[in-house]
Coordinates of C-alpha atoms and ligand atoms in Angstrom, one line a residue:
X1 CA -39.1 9.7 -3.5
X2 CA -35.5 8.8 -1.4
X3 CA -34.3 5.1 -2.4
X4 CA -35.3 2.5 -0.2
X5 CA -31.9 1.6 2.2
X6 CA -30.1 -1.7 1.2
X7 CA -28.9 -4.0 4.1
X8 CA -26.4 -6.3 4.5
X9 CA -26.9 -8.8 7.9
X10 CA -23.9 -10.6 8.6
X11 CA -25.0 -13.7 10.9
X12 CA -23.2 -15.4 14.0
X13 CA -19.5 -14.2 13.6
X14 CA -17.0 -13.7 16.0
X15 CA -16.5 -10.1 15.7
X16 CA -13.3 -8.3 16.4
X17 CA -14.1 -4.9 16.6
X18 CA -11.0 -3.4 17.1
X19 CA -8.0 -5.3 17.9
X20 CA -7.0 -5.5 21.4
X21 CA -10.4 -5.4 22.8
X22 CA -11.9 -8.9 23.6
X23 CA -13.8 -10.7 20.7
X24 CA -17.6 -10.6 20.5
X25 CA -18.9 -14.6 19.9
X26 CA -21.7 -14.7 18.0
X27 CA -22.8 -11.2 17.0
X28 CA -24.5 -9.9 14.5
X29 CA -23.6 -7.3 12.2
X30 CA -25.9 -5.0 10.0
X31 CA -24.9 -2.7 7.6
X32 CA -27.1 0.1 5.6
X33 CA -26.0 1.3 2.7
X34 CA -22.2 2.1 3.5
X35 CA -22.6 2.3 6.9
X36 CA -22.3 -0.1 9.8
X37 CA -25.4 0.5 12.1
X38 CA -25.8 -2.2 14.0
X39 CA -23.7 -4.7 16.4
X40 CA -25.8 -7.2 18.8
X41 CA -26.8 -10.8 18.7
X42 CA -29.9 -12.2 17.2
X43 CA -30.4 -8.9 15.3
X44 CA -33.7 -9.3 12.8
X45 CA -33.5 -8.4 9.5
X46 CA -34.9 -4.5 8.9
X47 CA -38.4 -4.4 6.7
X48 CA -37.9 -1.1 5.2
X49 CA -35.5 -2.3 2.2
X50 CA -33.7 -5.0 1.0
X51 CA -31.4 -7.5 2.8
X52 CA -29.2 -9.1 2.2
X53 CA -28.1 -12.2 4.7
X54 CA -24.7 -13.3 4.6
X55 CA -23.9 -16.5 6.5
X56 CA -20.2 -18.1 7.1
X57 CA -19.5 -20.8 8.9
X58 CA -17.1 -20.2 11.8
X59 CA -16.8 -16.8 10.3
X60 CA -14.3 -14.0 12.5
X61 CA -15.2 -10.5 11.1
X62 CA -12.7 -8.5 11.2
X63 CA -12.1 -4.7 10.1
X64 CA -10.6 -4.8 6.5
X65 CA -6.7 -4.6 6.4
X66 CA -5.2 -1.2 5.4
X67 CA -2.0 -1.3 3.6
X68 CA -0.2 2.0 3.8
X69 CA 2.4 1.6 1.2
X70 CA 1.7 -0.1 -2.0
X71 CA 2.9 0.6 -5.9
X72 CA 0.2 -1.1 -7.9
X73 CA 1.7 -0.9 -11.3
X74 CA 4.4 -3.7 -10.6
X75 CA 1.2 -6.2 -10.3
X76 CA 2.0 -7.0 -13.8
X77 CA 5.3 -8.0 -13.1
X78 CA 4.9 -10.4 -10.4
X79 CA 7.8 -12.4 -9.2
X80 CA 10.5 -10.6 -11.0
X81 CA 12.0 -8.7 -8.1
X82 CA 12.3 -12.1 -5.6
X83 CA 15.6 -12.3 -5.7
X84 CA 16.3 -8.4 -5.8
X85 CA 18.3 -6.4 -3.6
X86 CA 16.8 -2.7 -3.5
X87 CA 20.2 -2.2 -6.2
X88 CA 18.7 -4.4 -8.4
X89 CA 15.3 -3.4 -7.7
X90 CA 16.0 0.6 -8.5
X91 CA 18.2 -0.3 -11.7
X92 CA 15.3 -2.8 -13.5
X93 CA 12.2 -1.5 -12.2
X94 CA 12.3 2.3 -11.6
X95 CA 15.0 2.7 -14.5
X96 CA 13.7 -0.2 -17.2
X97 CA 10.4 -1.8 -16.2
X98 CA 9.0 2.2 -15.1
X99 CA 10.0 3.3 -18.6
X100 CA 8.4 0.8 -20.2
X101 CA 4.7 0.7 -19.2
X102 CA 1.9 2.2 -21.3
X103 CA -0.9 3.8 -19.8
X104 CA -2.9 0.7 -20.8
X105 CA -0.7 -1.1 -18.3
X106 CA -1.0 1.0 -16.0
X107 CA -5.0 0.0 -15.8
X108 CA -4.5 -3.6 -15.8
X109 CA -1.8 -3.8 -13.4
X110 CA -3.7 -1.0 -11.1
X111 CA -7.2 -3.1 -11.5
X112 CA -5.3 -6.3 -11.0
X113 CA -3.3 -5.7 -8.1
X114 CA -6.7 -3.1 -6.7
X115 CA -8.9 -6.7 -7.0
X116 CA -6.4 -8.7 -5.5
X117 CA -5.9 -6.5 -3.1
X118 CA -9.9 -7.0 -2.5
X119 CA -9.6 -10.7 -2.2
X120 CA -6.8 -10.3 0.8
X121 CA -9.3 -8.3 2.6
X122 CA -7.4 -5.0 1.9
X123 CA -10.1 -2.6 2.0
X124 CA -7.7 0.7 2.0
X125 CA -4.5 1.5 0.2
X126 CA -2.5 4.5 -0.1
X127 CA -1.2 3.8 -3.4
X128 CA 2.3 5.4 -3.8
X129 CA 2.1 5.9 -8.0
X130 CA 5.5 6.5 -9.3
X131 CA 4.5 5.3 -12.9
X132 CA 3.3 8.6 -14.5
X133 CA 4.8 8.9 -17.5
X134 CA 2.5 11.3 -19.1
X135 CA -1.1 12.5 -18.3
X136 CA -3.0 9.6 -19.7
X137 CA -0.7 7.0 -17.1
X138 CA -2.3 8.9 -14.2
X139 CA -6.1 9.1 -16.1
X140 CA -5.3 5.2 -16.1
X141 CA -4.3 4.8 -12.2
X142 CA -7.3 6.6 -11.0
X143 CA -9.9 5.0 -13.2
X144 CA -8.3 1.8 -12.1
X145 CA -8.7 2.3 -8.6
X146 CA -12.4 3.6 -9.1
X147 CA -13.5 0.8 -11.7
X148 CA -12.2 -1.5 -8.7
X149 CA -14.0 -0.1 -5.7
X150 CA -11.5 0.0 -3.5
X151 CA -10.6 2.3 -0.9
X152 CA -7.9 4.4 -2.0
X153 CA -5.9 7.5 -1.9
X154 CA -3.9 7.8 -4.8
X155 CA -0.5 9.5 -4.9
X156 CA 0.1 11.2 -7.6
X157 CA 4.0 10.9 -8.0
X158 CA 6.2 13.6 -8.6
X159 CA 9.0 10.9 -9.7
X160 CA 9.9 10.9 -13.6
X161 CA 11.1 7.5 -14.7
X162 CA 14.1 8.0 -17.1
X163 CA 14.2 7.1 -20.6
X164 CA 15.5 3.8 -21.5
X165 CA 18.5 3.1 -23.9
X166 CA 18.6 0.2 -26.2
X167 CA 21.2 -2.4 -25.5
X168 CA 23.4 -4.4 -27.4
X169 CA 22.3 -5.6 -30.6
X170 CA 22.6 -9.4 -29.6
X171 CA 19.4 -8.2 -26.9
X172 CA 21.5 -9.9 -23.9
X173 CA 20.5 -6.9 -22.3
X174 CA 23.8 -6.3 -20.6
X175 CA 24.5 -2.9 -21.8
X176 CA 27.3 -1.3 -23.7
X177 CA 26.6 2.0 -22.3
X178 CA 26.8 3.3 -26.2
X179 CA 23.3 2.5 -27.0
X180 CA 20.7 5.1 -28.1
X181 CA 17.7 6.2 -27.2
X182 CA 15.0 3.2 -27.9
X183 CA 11.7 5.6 -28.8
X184 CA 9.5 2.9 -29.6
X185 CA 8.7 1.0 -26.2
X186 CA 9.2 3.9 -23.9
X187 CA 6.6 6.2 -22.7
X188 CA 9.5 8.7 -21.5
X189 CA 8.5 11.9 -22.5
X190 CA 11.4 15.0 -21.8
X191 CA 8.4 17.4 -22.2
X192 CA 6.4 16.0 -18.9
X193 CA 8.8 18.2 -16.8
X194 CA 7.9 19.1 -13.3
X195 CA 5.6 22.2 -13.9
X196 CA 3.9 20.1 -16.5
X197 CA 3.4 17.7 -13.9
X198 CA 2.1 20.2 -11.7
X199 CA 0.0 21.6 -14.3
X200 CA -1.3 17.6 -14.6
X201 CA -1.6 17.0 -11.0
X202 CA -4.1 19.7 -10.6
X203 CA -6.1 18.9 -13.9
X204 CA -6.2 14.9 -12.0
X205 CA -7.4 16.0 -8.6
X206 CA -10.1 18.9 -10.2
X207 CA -11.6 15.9 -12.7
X208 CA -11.9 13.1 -10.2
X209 CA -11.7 13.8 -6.6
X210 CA -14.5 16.5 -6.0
X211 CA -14.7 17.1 -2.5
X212 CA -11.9 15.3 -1.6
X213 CA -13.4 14.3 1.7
X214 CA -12.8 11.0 2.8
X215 CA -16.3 10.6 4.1
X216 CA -17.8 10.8 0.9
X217 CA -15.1 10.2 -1.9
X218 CA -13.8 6.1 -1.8
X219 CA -10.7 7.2 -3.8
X220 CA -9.1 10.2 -2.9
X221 CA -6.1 12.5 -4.1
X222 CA -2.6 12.6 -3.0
X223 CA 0.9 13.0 -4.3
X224 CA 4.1 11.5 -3.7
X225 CA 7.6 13.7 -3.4
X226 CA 10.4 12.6 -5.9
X227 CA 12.6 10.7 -4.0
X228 CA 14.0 13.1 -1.2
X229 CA 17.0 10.8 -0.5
X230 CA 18.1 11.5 -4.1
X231 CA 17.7 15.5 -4.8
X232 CA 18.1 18.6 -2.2
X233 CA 15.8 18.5 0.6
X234 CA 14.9 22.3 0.0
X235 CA 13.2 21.0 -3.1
X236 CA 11.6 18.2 -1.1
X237 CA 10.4 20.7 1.1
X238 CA 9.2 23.0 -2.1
X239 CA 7.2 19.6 -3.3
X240 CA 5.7 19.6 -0.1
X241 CA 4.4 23.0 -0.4
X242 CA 3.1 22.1 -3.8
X243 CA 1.2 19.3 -2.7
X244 CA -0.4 21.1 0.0
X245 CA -1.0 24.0 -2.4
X246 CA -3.0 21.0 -4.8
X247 CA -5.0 19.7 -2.3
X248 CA -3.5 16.6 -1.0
X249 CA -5.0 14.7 1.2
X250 CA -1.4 12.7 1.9
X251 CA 1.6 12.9 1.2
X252 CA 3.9 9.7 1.1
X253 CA 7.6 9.3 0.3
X254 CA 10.4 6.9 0.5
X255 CA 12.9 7.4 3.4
X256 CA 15.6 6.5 5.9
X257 CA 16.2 3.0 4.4
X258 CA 18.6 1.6 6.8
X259 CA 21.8 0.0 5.3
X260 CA 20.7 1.9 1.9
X261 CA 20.5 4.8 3.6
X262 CA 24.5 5.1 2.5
X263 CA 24.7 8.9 3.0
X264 CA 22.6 9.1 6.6
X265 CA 20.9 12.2 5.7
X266 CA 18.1 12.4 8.6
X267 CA 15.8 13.9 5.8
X268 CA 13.1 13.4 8.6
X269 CA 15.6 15.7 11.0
X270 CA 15.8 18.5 8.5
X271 CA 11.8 18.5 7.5
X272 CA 11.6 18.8 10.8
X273 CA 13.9 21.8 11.0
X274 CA 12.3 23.3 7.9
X275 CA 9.0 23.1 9.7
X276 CA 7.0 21.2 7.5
X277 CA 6.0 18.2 9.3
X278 CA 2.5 17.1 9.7
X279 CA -0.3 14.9 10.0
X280 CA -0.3 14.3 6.3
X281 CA 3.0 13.3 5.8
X282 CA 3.7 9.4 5.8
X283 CA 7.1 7.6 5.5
X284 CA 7.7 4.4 4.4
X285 CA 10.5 1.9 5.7
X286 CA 12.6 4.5 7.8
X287 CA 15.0 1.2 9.6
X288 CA 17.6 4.4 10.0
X289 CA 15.4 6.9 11.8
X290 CA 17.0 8.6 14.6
X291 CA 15.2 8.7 18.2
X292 CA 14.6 12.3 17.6
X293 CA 13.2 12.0 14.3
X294 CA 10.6 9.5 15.7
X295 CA 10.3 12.1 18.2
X296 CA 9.6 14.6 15.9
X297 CA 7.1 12.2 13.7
X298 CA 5.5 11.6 17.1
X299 CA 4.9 15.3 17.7
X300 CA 3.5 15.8 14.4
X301 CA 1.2 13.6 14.0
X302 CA 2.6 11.8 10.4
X303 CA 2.3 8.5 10.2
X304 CA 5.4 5.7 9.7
X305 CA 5.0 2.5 7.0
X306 CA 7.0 -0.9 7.5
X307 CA 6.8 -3.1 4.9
X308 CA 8.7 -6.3 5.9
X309 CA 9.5 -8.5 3.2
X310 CA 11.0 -6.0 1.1
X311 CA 12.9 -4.1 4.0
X312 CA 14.0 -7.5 5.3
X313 CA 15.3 -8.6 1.5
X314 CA 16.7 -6.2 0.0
X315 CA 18.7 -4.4 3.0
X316 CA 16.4 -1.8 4.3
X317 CA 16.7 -2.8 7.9
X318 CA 14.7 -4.4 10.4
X319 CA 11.5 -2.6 10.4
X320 CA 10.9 0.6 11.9
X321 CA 7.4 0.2 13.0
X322 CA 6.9 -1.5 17.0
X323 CA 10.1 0.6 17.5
X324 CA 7.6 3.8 16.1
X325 CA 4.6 2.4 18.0
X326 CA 6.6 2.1 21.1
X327 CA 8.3 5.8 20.4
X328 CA 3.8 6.8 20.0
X329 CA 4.4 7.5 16.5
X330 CA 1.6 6.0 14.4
X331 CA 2.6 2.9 12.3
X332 CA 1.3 0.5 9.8
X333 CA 2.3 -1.8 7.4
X334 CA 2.4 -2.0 3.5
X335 CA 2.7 -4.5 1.2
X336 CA 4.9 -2.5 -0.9
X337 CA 5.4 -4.4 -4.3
X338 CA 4.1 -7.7 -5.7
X339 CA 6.7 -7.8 -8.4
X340 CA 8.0 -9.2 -5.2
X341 CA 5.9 -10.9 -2.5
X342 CA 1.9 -11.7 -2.7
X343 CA -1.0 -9.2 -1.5
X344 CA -1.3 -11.7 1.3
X345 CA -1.4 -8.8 4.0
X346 CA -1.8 -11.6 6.8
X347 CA 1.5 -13.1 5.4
X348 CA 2.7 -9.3 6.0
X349 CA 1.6 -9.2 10.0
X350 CA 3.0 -12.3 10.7
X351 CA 6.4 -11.6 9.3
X352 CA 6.1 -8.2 11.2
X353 CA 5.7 -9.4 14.5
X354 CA 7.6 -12.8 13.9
X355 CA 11.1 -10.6 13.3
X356 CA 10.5 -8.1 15.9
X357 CA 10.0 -10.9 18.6
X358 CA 13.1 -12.4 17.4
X359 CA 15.1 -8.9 17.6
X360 CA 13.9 -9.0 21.4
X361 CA 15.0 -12.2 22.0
X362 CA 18.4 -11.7 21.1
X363 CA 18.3 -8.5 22.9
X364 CA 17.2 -10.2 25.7
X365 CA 20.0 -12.8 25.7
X366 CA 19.3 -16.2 27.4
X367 CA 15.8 -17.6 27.9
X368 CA 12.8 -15.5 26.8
X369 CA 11.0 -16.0 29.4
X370 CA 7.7 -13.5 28.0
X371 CA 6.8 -13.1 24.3
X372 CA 7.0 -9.6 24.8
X373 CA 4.9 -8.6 21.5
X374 CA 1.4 -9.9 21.2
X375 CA -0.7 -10.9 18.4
X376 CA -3.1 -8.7 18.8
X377 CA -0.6 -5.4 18.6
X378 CA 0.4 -6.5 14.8
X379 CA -3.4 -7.1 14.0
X380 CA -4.0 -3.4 15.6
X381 CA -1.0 -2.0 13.3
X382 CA -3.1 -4.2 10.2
X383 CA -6.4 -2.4 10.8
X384 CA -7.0 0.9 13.2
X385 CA -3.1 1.5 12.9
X386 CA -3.3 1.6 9.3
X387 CA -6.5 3.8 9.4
X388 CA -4.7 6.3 11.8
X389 CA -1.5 6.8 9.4
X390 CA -4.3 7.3 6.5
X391 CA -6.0 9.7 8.2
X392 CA -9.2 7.3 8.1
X393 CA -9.7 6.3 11.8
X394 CA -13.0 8.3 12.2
X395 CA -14.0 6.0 9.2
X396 CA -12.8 2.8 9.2
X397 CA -10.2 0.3 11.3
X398 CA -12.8 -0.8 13.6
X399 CA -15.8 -2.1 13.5
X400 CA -17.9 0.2 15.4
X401 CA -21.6 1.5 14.9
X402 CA -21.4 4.9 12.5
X403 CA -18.4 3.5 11.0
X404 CA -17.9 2.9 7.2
X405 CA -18.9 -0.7 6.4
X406 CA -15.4 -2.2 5.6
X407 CA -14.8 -5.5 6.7
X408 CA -13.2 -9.3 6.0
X409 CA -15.0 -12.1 7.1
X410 CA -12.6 -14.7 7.8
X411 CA -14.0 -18.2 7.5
X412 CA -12.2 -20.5 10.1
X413 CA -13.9 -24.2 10.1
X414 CA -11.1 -26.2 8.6
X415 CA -8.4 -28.2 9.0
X416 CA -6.6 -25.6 9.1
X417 CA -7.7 -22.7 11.7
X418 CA -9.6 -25.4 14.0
X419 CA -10.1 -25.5 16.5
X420 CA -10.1 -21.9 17.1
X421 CA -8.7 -21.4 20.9
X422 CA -7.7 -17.6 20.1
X423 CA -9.9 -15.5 17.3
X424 CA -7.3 -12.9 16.9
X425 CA -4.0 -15.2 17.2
X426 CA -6.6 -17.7 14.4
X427 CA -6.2 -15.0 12.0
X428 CA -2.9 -13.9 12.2
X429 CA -1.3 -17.4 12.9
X430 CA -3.8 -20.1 10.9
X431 CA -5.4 -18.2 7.7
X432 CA -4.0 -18.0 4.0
X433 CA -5.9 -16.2 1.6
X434 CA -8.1 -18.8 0.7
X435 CA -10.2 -18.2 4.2
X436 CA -10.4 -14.6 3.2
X437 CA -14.3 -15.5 2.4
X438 CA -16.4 -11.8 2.2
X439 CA -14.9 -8.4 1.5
X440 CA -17.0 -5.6 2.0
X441 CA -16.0 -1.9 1.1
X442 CA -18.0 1.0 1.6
X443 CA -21.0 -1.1 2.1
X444 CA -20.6 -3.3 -1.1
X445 CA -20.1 -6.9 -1.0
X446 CA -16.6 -7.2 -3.3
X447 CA -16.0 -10.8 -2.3
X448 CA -18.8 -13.7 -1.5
X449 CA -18.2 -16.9 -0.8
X450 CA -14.3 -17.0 -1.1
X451 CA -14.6 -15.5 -4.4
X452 CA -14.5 -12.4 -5.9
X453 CA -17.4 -10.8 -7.2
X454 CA -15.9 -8.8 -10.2
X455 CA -15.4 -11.6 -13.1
X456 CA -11.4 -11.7 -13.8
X457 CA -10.9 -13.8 -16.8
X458 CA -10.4 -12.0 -19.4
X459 CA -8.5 -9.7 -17.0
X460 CA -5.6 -13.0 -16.1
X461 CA -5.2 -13.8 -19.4
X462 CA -4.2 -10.0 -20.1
X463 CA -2.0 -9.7 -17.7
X464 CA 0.3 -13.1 -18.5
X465 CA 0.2 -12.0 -22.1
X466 CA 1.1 -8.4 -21.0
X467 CA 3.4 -9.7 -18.3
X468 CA 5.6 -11.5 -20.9
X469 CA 6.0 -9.2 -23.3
X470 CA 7.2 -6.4 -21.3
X471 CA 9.5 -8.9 -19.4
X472 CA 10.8 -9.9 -23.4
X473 CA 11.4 -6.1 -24.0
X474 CA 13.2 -5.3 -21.0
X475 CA 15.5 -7.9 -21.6
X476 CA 16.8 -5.7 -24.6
X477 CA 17.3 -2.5 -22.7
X478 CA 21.0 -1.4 -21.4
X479 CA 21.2 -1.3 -17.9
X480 CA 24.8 0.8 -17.7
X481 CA 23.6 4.1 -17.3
X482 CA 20.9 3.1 -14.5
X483 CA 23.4 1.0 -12.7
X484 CA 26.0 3.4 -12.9
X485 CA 23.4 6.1 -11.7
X486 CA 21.9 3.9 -9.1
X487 CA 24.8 2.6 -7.6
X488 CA 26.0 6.4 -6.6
X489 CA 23.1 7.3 -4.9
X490 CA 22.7 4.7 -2.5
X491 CA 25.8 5.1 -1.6
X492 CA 25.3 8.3 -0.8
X493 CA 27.9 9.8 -3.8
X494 CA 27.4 13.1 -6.0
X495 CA 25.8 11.9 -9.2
Ligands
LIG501 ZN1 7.9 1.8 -2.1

């Protein structure tokens, strides 16, 4: 006999079905299984299974944020990157921290920053994973993202982090360049070369990604390019291939980085030329895109990631993405790393929106007289814009009857969001994380009542303890070769 159908009835909310369209006040919402299948007031509660009745006060549902640009391993090292340029940032954490981390870590940091992610109302993530030191780091990533239950693609990453050299015997960490090879904290391994990778790659997406299909798999398989801006782009384009040739559902890399973009290659210009644009590709940051580039995005259908806080620190540009909207690319935005900023994606739209409408007003010169970008655009680039660049829109980024059932419930009866004059510019403008009340993915409730559902203590005490001592055994690594290394490629010199 078939299982009974389990429903979830969401009560009186102010329901924002897709941004841009005008808010529904007091609707019901009623979701079977994983689906959404009903939108109305006053619905009743089905009799053919159980339901479950979920009341918030002053409650705006809205569809659950995707983030199109996210590397989950750095959740262990929160904070150390906030006052990083993207020098510092490639030299300690894709040189030293990458190194480093054991496939253990990998899991916390991945479930961590996964559940955190949850209690944002981040329902889908392409996470970009360039921390796969050996077979058993990207066994830990995807089990991560499952345990979790999270909607995911995960990029497998073509990247190899280097090895790391101890420093100087004092541990100051500031590098003698005549250091040798420290074999006991790092998981390099010189036998993990690129057709061992590939080998890997394939074993990963044949053991846990079955169909593949969005519809029915919550996490599903991708990879992520090495970084084109630092190798030939004919073997960007061969990676390409390769990742189409495994199955990828996505493929995500790093590009057009604005002032770091020191040797203004147009990598986008020459993929384009190569022929090998398309609706799987998605860029993230891309501050130095050319008009014809986003022209070419544009015609292909790839999608275009912003992540402002760490394009705006760390030199990358204003971003990319209203100029990509406005060129009918689609764009999104990512959170990008929380060894930097928080998963607060709200925190994200607001900063978005907040720089571009200063850019126009010094464009404008004089008086604004019109705030040219609205709320709800940014909101739109949080949800169904997110959902588009993923490849996901006929699943999610709106809440709409046959949809998936992924959504935030947004409680806003406080001193802070009331009263509510404008649902859509409440959530953006008036909501911290904390009024994040209900998360549901896929049909399961991951957060109730402002807090998570999955219990998380023995999983914070982990991660400070973990967090600590990898911070302690970076501080003995020697930094010469990376800086040395880094320093030549983002200005655009031949390594
Ligand atoms: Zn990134």
């Amino acid at each position: 006999m078939a299982k009974p159908a389990s429903y979830i009835l969401i009560k009186d909310a102010t329901v924002i079905a897709e941004a841009g369209t005008s808010p529904l006040a007091h609707h019901d919402i009623l979701v079977r299984d994983d689906l959404i299948v009903a939108i109305g007031r006053d619905l009743a509660a089905p009799a053919d299974g159980p339901v479950t009745t979920v009341r918030v006060p002053g409650c705006i549902a809205v569809p659950g944020f995707v983030d199109g640009h996210h590397h989950m391993w750095q959740q262990l090292l929160r904070g150390a990157a906030t006052d990083w340029t993207l020098f510092d940032y490639t030299v300690h954490m894709r040189s030293i921290f990458g190194s480093l981390f054991t496939p253990d870590d990998v899991y916390l940091a991945t479930h961590a920053a996964a559940l955190s992610l949850l209690s944002n109302g981040v329902t889908s993530v392409l996470e970009h994973c360039h921390i796969i030191n050996s077979p058993a780091h990207a066994d830990a990533a995807v089990r991560a993202l499952k345990d979790a239950g999270i909607r995911a693609t995960f990029a497998y990453g073509f990247y190899q982090n280097p090895p790391v050299t101890a420093g100087p015997a004092d541990g100051s960490g500031s590098g003698s360049g005549s250091g040798s090879l420290a074999a006991a904290p790092s998981s390099y391994d010189p036998a993990f070369t690129h057709e061992a990778r590939l080998a890997d790659a394939a074993r990963v997406r044949a053991a846990y990604f079955g169909s593949n299909d969005p519809a029915r798999e919550l996490v599903t398989f991708g990879v992520s390019p090495d970084e084109p801006e630092s190798q030939p782009t004919e073997k960007t384009v061969r990676e390409i291939a390769e990742a189409r040739e495994l199955g990828a559902r996505l493929i995500t890399m790093h590009v057009a980085m604005g002032p770091c973009d020191g040797a203004r290659r147009h990598i986008v210009q020459q993929l384009a030329d190569a022929g090998v644009l398309g609706p799987d590709l998605v860029f993230s940051h891309g501050a130095s895109f050319t008009d014809g580039e986003l022209a070419a995005i544009r015609a292909s259908g790839a999608g275009i990631v912003g992540t402002p806080d760490t394009e705006l620190q760390m030199g990358m540009g204003f971003p990319v993405v209203f100029r990509a909207r406005d060129a009918g690319c689609n764009a999104c935005l990512g959170i990008d790393i929380t060894s930097n900023q928080g998963n607060d994606f709200v925190a994200q739209m607001r900063l978005a929106i907040q720089v571009q409408r200063a850019l126009q007003n010094e464009q404008g010169g004089g008086l604004p007289t019109v705030v040219a970008r609205k709320t709800a655009e940014v909101l739109h680039m949080g949800t169904l814009g997110g959902a588009r660049v993923l490849q996901l829109d006929h699943l999610v980024g709106t809440l709409e009857v046959g949809k998936k059932a992924d959504l935030a419930l947004v409680a806003c009866d406080d001193l802070e969001t009331l009263p509510v004059t404008d649902p859509v510019g409440a959530v953006v403008f008036h909501t911290s994380p904390a009024h994040i009340n209900t998360v549901i993915v896929d049909g399961v409730v991951r957060k109730s009542g402002g807090k998570l559902v999955a219990d998380t203590s023995k999983l914070r005490d982990d991660i400070s303890r973990r967090g600590a001592e990898l911070n302690a055994l970076a501080a003995t690594c020697d930094l010469t070769e990376a800086r040395v290394r880094w320093l030549k490629l983002l200005r655009g010199e031949p390594l």
